[in-house]
Amino acid sequence: MAVFVSYSSSDGGPAASAVVEALRARGFDVLWDGDLTIIHPLSIPAWMETAVRDRTVLVIVSDDYLKALLSNDFVERRGVRYEAGLVRHKIYHHGGAHGCAVLPVVPPEIDANALPSVLQQLVIHRFDPGTRHGEEELVRSLGALEVGNGGGEMQVEREIVYRSRLLLAGLEAHPPSSAAAYRLAHELVEQGEGDLELARAFDSVVGVAKAHGDVGLVSRLSQVCLKTLSSTLPLKGEGALMAKVLVSGKAWHLVREHRFSQAASVAEEGTQIAKKYRDLYTAARGQRVHARVFLHMAAEALPYDREFYLRNCEHLLILATTQFRSVSGPTSEEVGVCASLDAEKQLLRYEMTGDRALLGVAWERAQVAEGLLTPGTEPYHWLTVLQARLCLAARKYNEGKEFASNVIATADFPEVVARARQVRADLLFATREKAEAVRDLLDAEEQFRALGCDYAAATCWWTVAKADPTKLVGFRLTAADVLRLEDLAPDPRVRRLAVLAHELRSARRLGRRCVPDWACLVDRVQHA
């Protein structure tokens, strides 16, 4: 049977040496770091990872080992801290006492009742290195693991890793927007709790989820990866994985769920982690995501708060642009995305002030972005939607419709298409084509809701309700109703629920006209 002895050389050496000697005399294949002078591995961290993964681990409990196991700040012996983190992850994978291929071995001077919960959940073995008392029981437990659960547990873990790698290989062999890649992404997330392979391949899987605009899938993927990464110390070169998940996963879905304060906090946390591990690319992306969140907050803020959010947006966008230029070059796609966001910021400033010069600046920044972005990519389609909005602001309605229609006809990204329909509806309203505008909004509402973008869906629904409520409900919303609801509920999701609640209430009155008490209805749906 293959065994690995994990211990702290500062105070666990004598006990570890006695265990190794005893087990080798019994015919066990024992590996420990006393063999390093003979085998000379190319990478000690990789040697540790392989040993902990593929062998039954005996943990020689000592004071310093417990410090390493419980605290990421224990720096006296970095090797044992790394090794203890690997062991902790192996225990986490098993999640039980019996059959786990990790056996704590406790010398006489250690109080077994004082062990931390991570070890207390396992079957603990006493062993005296002087008298070798407890040797027989330890050998019997190792034999039982080999025949019964232990080898099986390691085999199951290896099979999970192998299956994950097969699914990932299949996913990466298909275009992100394909149905096959989407199906494989779902499979990976469903089986992925505790799976480091999934966390390592986060970029590939989240790219597929975003290509399909699936907010729920990005949310579940982020949750699974963050839980996995929190359960163990990062391996060499993987410290910035959590930053990627926070910035490109959690912050992304929080923005679409309209939870801007949380998104800002997550983006800032991800940026700081990326800086800590010197991942300048992820840090720049975190700053850009943070800038976009501030832009959303400025669009919805009261007038006296808008300038605060816009200044923060501008500051972070400058930092992100500068960082991307140094990391990926001044003509990179990432710099183009920053220019597009800057154009969007200038458009908002124009909408706030009516200053036509700002609209001109927005057009200039959009042209810069167009020169940097690759046609057919998602950022390019988002830029085209922005150009349609700029046309609306400049009253170039027919040109704007062409921009939006081009995205609807050619883009493979559902969220971008839904947003293009919403913008085209605004252009159609401007040219008094109400019926076509309502059709676009109903289609956009359906798409947004299927993607999990409930706020955007409710925004489309409310616009239809104001323009032609008969398409949605069986009664007419008056101008006074609209003003009252918009005053009571800034969130269109709440307005929609209040209107639907009133319709249900009216239906129960058998045709009698029911005067809506909007304040009561809004309060009821908010606290349902």
XYZ file of C-alpha atoms in Angstrom:
528
model
C 0.000 0.000 0.000
C 1.263 3.500 -0.874
C 1.552 5.784 2.166
C 2.746 9.380 2.552
C 3.885 10.654 5.971
C 3.127 14.341 6.490
C 4.761 16.046 9.475
C 6.557 19.174 10.700
C 10.315 18.653 10.730
C 10.682 21.237 13.505
C 8.986 19.090 16.172
C 7.543 15.955 14.527
C 10.684 14.344 13.096
C 11.286 11.599 15.733
C 7.696 10.364 15.607
C 7.627 10.478 11.801
C 10.900 8.548 11.549
C 9.582 5.821 13.878
C 6.351 5.496 11.888
C 8.257 5.249 8.585
C 10.589 2.589 9.966
C 7.726 0.545 11.422
C 5.614 0.608 8.266
C 8.468 -0.172 5.893
C 9.320 -3.183 8.050
C 5.723 -4.330 7.462
C 6.088 -4.057 3.651
C 4.323 -0.714 3.113
C 5.434 1.634 0.325
C 6.178 4.708 2.459
C 7.152 8.150 1.151
C 8.279 11.091 3.282
C 10.561 14.085 2.872
C 13.458 12.130 4.361
C 13.696 10.629 0.866
C 14.240 13.985 -0.869
C 18.041 13.695 -0.741
C 17.741 10.475 -2.749
C 14.992 11.205 -5.284
C 15.771 14.917 -5.978
C 12.359 15.971 -7.421
C 12.389 18.816 -9.948
C 9.619 20.603 -8.030
C 9.029 20.011 -4.331
C 5.488 21.550 -4.410
C 4.564 19.261 -7.324
C 6.075 16.289 -5.455
C 3.933 17.136 -2.406
C 0.783 17.513 -4.523
C 1.249 14.133 -6.205
C 2.046 12.356 -2.934
C -0.952 13.762 -1.056
C -3.290 13.153 -3.984
C -2.281 9.583 -4.829
C -1.398 8.069 -1.438
C -2.965 7.437 1.936
C -1.683 10.245 4.186
C -0.530 9.753 7.779
C -0.574 13.083 9.612
C 1.989 13.087 12.443
C 0.365 15.515 14.855
C 2.603 18.079 16.577
C 2.202 21.649 17.798
C 3.830 23.197 14.724
C 1.872 20.970 12.335
C -1.393 22.091 13.933
C -0.338 25.731 13.531
C 0.328 25.118 9.843
C -2.976 23.288 9.396
C -5.087 25.970 11.028
C -3.411 29.239 10.056
C -2.354 30.700 6.733
C -0.146 33.127 8.674
C 2.198 30.417 10.015
C 5.441 31.291 8.243
C 8.182 29.601 10.275
C 8.084 26.572 7.944
C 6.435 27.391 4.620
C 6.828 23.814 3.347
C 4.731 22.265 6.079
C 2.116 24.996 5.691
C 1.784 24.156 2.002
C 1.676 20.426 2.709
C -0.904 20.877 5.470
C -3.080 22.871 3.063
C -3.017 19.977 0.593
C -4.008 17.560 3.364
C -6.830 19.838 4.450
C -8.140 19.851 0.881
C -8.003 16.036 0.750
C -10.066 15.855 3.938
C -12.529 18.372 2.503
C -12.973 16.215 -0.612
C -13.948 13.211 1.506
C -16.188 14.935 4.033
C -16.474 12.075 6.577
C -14.657 10.074 9.243
C -14.574 6.473 8.038
C -12.885 5.544 4.786
C -10.991 8.816 4.492
C -7.444 8.267 3.222
C -6.055 10.617 5.896
C -5.146 9.123 9.291
C -4.054 11.393 12.171
C -1.267 9.788 14.252
C -0.996 11.290 17.751
C 2.174 10.853 19.903
C 1.770 10.496 23.713
C 2.612 14.125 24.518
C -0.317 15.464 22.431
C -3.832 15.615 23.910
C -6.064 13.949 21.310
C -9.164 15.631 22.777
C -7.676 19.051 21.983
C -7.288 18.400 18.259
C -9.085 20.792 15.890
C -12.391 19.774 14.318
C -10.791 19.142 10.922
C -8.925 16.175 12.535
C -11.488 15.251 15.193
C -13.894 14.175 12.432
C -11.400 11.468 11.378
C -10.401 8.155 13.024
C -7.470 9.097 15.303
C -4.596 6.699 16.047
C -2.262 6.749 19.055
C 1.386 5.864 18.429
C 4.354 5.938 20.812
C 7.626 6.306 18.840
C 9.639 4.941 21.773
C 7.691 1.731 22.462
C 5.797 1.582 19.119
C 2.619 1.041 21.075
C -0.311 1.491 18.651
C 1.600 0.051 15.663
C -0.709 -2.966 15.255
C -3.865 -0.874 15.245
C -2.376 1.540 12.702
C -1.364 -1.341 10.408
C -4.858 -2.858 10.644
C -6.460 0.484 9.701
C -4.179 0.882 6.710
C -4.989 -2.663 5.609
C -8.710 -1.985 5.909
C -8.334 1.159 3.800
C -6.486 -0.764 1.110
C -9.115 -3.507 0.931
C -12.138 -1.342 1.538
C -12.631 2.366 1.324
C -9.228 3.989 1.149
C -8.082 2.893 -2.267
C -11.602 3.398 -3.501
C -11.677 6.950 -2.216
C -8.481 7.821 -4.030
C -9.759 6.085 -7.142
C -13.041 8.005 -6.980
C -11.138 11.266 -6.604
C -8.922 10.426 -9.575
C -11.997 9.495 -11.622
C -13.642 12.831 -10.774
C -10.523 14.710 -11.881
C -10.318 12.619 -15.062
C -13.997 13.223 -15.880
C -13.594 16.949 -15.260
C -10.639 17.083 -17.612
C -12.567 15.204 -20.298
C -15.530 17.586 -19.991
C -13.221 20.596 -20.094
C -11.417 19.286 -23.150
C -14.783 18.846 -24.862
C -15.950 22.298 -23.829
C -12.786 23.982 -25.105
C -13.055 22.110 -28.426
C -16.383 23.839 -29.228
C -17.106 27.560 -29.819
C -18.343 29.229 -26.599
C -21.681 30.102 -28.217
C -22.395 26.480 -29.240
C -25.083 24.349 -27.610
C -22.532 21.569 -26.948
C -20.234 23.868 -24.969
C -23.229 25.192 -23.009
C -24.341 21.653 -22.081
C -20.827 20.726 -20.938
C -20.597 23.913 -18.853
C -23.785 22.914 -17.037
C -22.424 19.412 -16.376
C -19.173 20.797 -14.972
C -20.958 23.173 -12.614
C -23.408 20.505 -11.427
C -20.608 18.129 -10.391
C -18.039 20.803 -9.561
C -18.258 21.416 -5.784
C -14.767 20.893 -4.397
C -13.344 20.378 -7.899
C -10.104 22.324 -8.332
C -10.024 21.399 -12.023
C -13.157 23.494 -12.522
C -11.679 26.441 -10.617
C -8.495 26.256 -12.683
C -10.536 26.299 -15.900
C -12.835 29.094 -14.710
C -12.048 31.392 -17.654
C -13.149 28.788 -20.206
C -16.367 27.834 -18.421
C -17.440 31.368 -17.553
C -16.781 32.381 -21.170
C -19.365 29.845 -22.304
C -21.881 30.920 -19.656
C -21.485 34.581 -20.655
C -21.733 33.808 -24.354
C -25.195 32.400 -23.601
C -25.995 35.269 -21.219
C -26.960 32.819 -18.475
C -26.798 34.871 -15.268
C -27.839 31.927 -13.099
C -25.081 29.700 -14.483
C -22.414 32.372 -13.896
C -23.726 32.803 -10.356
C -23.610 29.058 -9.588
C -20.187 28.664 -11.204
C -18.787 31.552 -9.152
C -20.256 30.180 -5.941
C -18.835 26.686 -6.551
C -15.365 27.970 -7.465
C -15.161 30.392 -4.530
C -16.177 27.644 -2.095
C -13.572 25.284 -3.537
C -10.794 27.890 -3.456
C -11.679 28.875 0.118
C -11.312 25.277 1.294
C -7.595 25.000 0.629
C -4.421 26.977 0.174
C -3.792 27.924 -3.458
C -1.207 25.901 -5.326
C 1.820 27.545 -6.877
C 0.743 30.128 -9.454
C -2.947 29.856 -8.513
C -3.220 32.618 -5.923
C -5.000 34.964 -8.325
C -7.724 32.441 -9.248
C -10.051 33.852 -6.617
C -9.539 37.344 -8.044
C -10.640 36.122 -11.484
C -13.753 34.490 -10.059
C -14.675 37.637 -8.123
C -14.089 40.045 -11.004
C -15.263 38.049 -14.025
C -17.866 35.928 -12.253
C -19.445 37.262 -9.103
C -19.264 40.975 -9.936
C -20.599 40.237 -13.453
C -23.762 38.525 -12.253
C -24.325 41.031 -9.433
C -24.397 43.860 -11.992
C -27.066 42.052 -14.001
C -29.021 41.367 -10.827
C -28.915 45.131 -10.200
C -27.040 44.719 -6.909
C -24.590 47.525 -7.538
C -23.286 48.138 -4.011
C -22.331 44.469 -3.647
C -20.854 44.407 -7.149
C -18.646 47.399 -6.330
C -17.405 45.731 -3.151
C -16.686 42.438 -4.934
C -14.879 44.172 -7.820
C -12.687 46.086 -5.370
C -11.896 42.909 -3.407
C -10.980 41.064 -6.589
C -8.752 43.930 -7.714
C -6.850 43.953 -4.427
C -6.301 40.172 -4.511
C -5.040 40.406 -8.099
C -2.605 43.151 -7.116
C -1.376 41.048 -4.202
C -0.472 38.225 -6.587
C 0.802 40.649 -9.263
C -1.844 39.629 -11.779
C -1.936 43.036 -13.473
C -4.375 41.938 -16.182
C -7.044 40.805 -13.703
C -6.410 43.903 -11.571
C -7.075 46.102 -14.624
C -10.256 44.162 -15.405
C -11.354 44.604 -11.797
C -10.865 48.361 -12.044
C -12.849 48.477 -15.288
C -15.694 46.425 -13.811
C -15.680 48.749 -10.794
C -15.821 51.746 -13.152
C -18.821 50.253 -14.960
C -20.617 49.712 -11.652
C -20.083 53.371 -10.748
C -21.485 54.359 -14.159
C -24.650 52.348 -13.458
C -24.918 53.943 -10.029
C -24.514 57.425 -11.523
C -27.314 56.744 -14.024
C -29.745 55.971 -11.199
C -28.492 58.354 -8.510
C -30.105 61.578 -7.378
C -28.628 64.661 -9.106
C -26.386 65.655 -6.202
C -24.797 62.169 -6.061
C -24.189 61.670 -9.769
C -20.974 63.668 -9.982
C -19.444 61.643 -7.161
C -20.078 58.366 -8.971
C -18.948 59.756 -12.324
C -15.670 61.042 -10.898
C -14.973 57.628 -9.373
C -15.880 55.966 -12.673
C -13.522 58.254 -14.580
C -10.646 57.707 -12.134
C -10.921 53.910 -12.257
C -11.291 53.904 -16.026
C -8.068 55.904 -16.427
C -6.262 53.437 -14.141
C -7.639 50.445 -16.065
C -6.777 51.923 -19.468
C -3.232 52.748 -18.368
C -2.775 49.248 -16.961
C -4.103 47.541 -20.089
C -1.829 49.630 -22.293
C 1.200 48.511 -20.297
C 0.144 44.850 -20.116
C -1.360 44.149 -23.557
C -0.363 47.129 -25.670
C -1.980 50.453 -26.681
C -4.043 48.900 -29.505
C -5.391 45.876 -27.651
C -9.042 44.819 -27.469
C -9.079 45.600 -23.753
C -8.127 49.220 -24.442
C -10.957 49.277 -26.992
C -13.449 48.104 -24.355
C -12.221 50.901 -22.069
C -12.755 53.453 -24.861
C -16.292 52.116 -25.369
C -17.025 52.511 -21.662
C -15.625 56.050 -21.783
C -18.016 56.837 -24.666
C -20.896 55.521 -22.573
C -19.818 57.753 -19.706
C -19.746 60.809 -21.980
C -23.230 59.935 -23.247
C -24.534 59.892 -19.680
C -22.918 63.286 -19.020
C -24.677 64.624 -22.132
C -28.020 63.219 -20.952
C -27.483 64.912 -17.592
C -26.444 68.334 -18.945
C -27.673 68.596 -22.547
C -24.212 69.846 -23.564
C -23.830 68.898 -27.276
C -20.038 69.032 -26.988
C -20.185 65.998 -24.696
C -22.165 64.104 -27.304
C -19.419 64.880 -29.810
C -16.798 63.553 -27.403
C -18.871 60.379 -26.951
C -18.914 59.844 -30.726
C -15.139 60.334 -30.901
C -14.498 57.775 -28.145
C -16.860 55.312 -29.844
C -14.903 55.701 -33.098
C -11.650 55.008 -31.239
C -13.195 51.870 -29.744
C -14.458 50.739 -33.164
C -10.920 50.928 -34.525
C -9.613 48.683 -31.730
C -12.358 46.061 -31.408
C -12.726 43.046 -33.683
C -16.002 42.882 -35.666
C -18.221 39.979 -34.645
C -16.981 39.817 -31.054
C -19.260 40.514 -28.107
C -17.538 43.836 -27.191
C -17.952 44.996 -30.791
C -21.693 44.206 -30.733
C -22.065 46.065 -27.431
C -20.330 49.044 -29.052
C -22.787 48.896 -31.955
C -25.678 49.033 -29.489
C -24.023 52.074 -27.908
C -23.752 53.694 -31.341
C -27.502 53.176 -31.772
C -28.034 54.979 -28.455
C -25.789 57.816 -29.615
C -27.899 58.100 -32.762
C -31.019 58.333 -30.594
C -29.444 61.171 -28.606
C -28.419 62.923 -31.852
C -31.884 62.324 -33.379
C -30.450 60.248 -36.197
C -33.242 57.725 -35.826
C -32.955 55.800 -39.086
C -29.192 55.399 -38.702
C -29.717 54.212 -35.141
C -32.268 51.619 -36.279
C -29.717 50.264 -38.743
C -27.134 49.848 -35.991
C -29.601 48.037 -33.708
C -31.055 45.882 -36.497
C -27.571 44.801 -37.553
C -26.881 43.479 -34.035
C -30.234 41.690 -33.884
C -29.566 40.020 -37.235
C -25.930 39.008 -36.732
C -25.033 38.698 -33.034
C -24.812 35.272 -31.375
C -25.016 36.729 -27.864
C -28.574 36.686 -26.404
C -28.074 39.490 -23.885
C -26.687 41.868 -26.539
C -29.565 41.019 -28.887
C -32.143 41.693 -26.158
C -30.526 45.050 -25.378
C -30.457 45.912 -29.114
C -34.209 45.243 -29.314
C -34.770 47.493 -26.319
C -32.753 50.327 -27.890
C -34.455 49.862 -31.272
C -37.796 50.176 -29.502
C -36.736 53.593 -28.157
C -35.835 54.629 -31.709
C -39.183 53.348 -33.022
C -41.078 55.290 -30.350
C -39.176 58.385 -31.448
C -40.484 57.915 -35.007
C -44.016 57.140 -33.761
C -43.910 53.470 -34.769
C -45.569 52.336 -31.562
C -46.745 48.865 -32.622
C -43.269 47.817 -33.823
C -41.685 49.273 -30.695
C -44.009 47.286 -28.430
C -43.213 44.078 -30.325
C -39.486 44.670 -29.847
C -39.965 45.333 -26.142
C -42.048 42.196 -25.625
C -39.374 40.125 -27.375
C -36.631 41.791 -25.325
C -38.564 41.231 -22.103
C -38.924 37.530 -22.877
C -35.223 37.185 -23.694
C -34.042 39.054 -20.614
C -36.270 36.992 -18.345
C -35.025 33.716 -19.848
C -31.441 34.841 -19.186
C -32.108 35.747 -15.544
C -31.836 39.529 -16.125
C -35.041 40.268 -14.221
C -34.388 43.994 -13.767
C -33.857 44.549 -17.494
C -36.923 42.403 -18.250
C -39.059 44.439 -15.850
C -37.792 47.686 -17.419
C -39.040 46.500 -20.825
C -42.327 45.331 -19.289
C -42.925 48.694 -17.639
C -42.232 50.592 -20.868
C -44.876 48.451 -22.612
C -47.267 48.959 -19.711
C -46.990 52.734 -20.139
C -47.336 52.610 -23.926
C -50.007 49.905 -24.362
C -51.036 48.140 -21.112
C -53.617 46.003 -22.920
C -50.724 43.888 -24.200
C -49.993 42.870 -20.602
C -53.031 43.337 -18.341
C -56.794 43.627 -18.630
C -57.156 47.220 -17.429
C -55.874 50.645 -18.438
C -53.097 52.386 -16.551
C -53.812 56.096 -16.359
C -51.114 58.767 -16.447
C -51.799 59.296 -12.737
C -51.284 55.566 -12.070
C -47.949 55.666 -13.884
C -46.709 58.707 -11.980
C -47.878 57.280 -8.656
C -46.160 53.919 -9.211
C -42.916 55.510 -10.395
C -42.936 57.702 -7.301
C -43.635 54.802 -4.922
C -41.323 52.211 -6.501
C -38.087 53.186 -8.277
C -37.547 49.474 -9.053
C -39.565 48.400 -12.147
C -39.709 44.842 -10.787
C -41.798 46.097 -7.883
C -44.063 48.151 -10.173
C -44.704 45.105 -12.353
C -45.626 42.948 -9.371
C -47.931 45.657 -8.014
C -49.762 45.942 -11.357
C -50.148 42.160 -11.602
C -51.378 42.018 -8.000
C -54.026 44.652 -8.792
C -55.164 42.701 -11.850
C -55.539 39.543 -9.753
C -57.423 41.460 -7.096
C -59.785 42.992 -9.698
C -60.514 39.595 -11.248
C -61.724 38.304 -7.899
C -64.322 41.085 -7.749
C -66.344 39.584 -10.623
C -66.127 42.477 -13.045
C -66.619 45.302 -10.558
C -64.186 48.169 -11.053
C -61.577 48.220 -8.302
C -59.748 51.493 -7.609
C -56.093 50.600 -7.067
C -54.460 51.419 -3.753
C -50.932 51.548 -5.154
C -49.237 52.341 -1.857
C -50.766 49.253 -0.247
C -49.980 47.051 -3.234
C -46.362 48.203 -3.465
C -45.870 47.617 0.238
C -47.407 44.154 -0.029
C -45.251 42.944 -2.929
C -42.085 44.403 -1.401
C -42.618 42.404 1.790
C -44.057 39.251 0.248
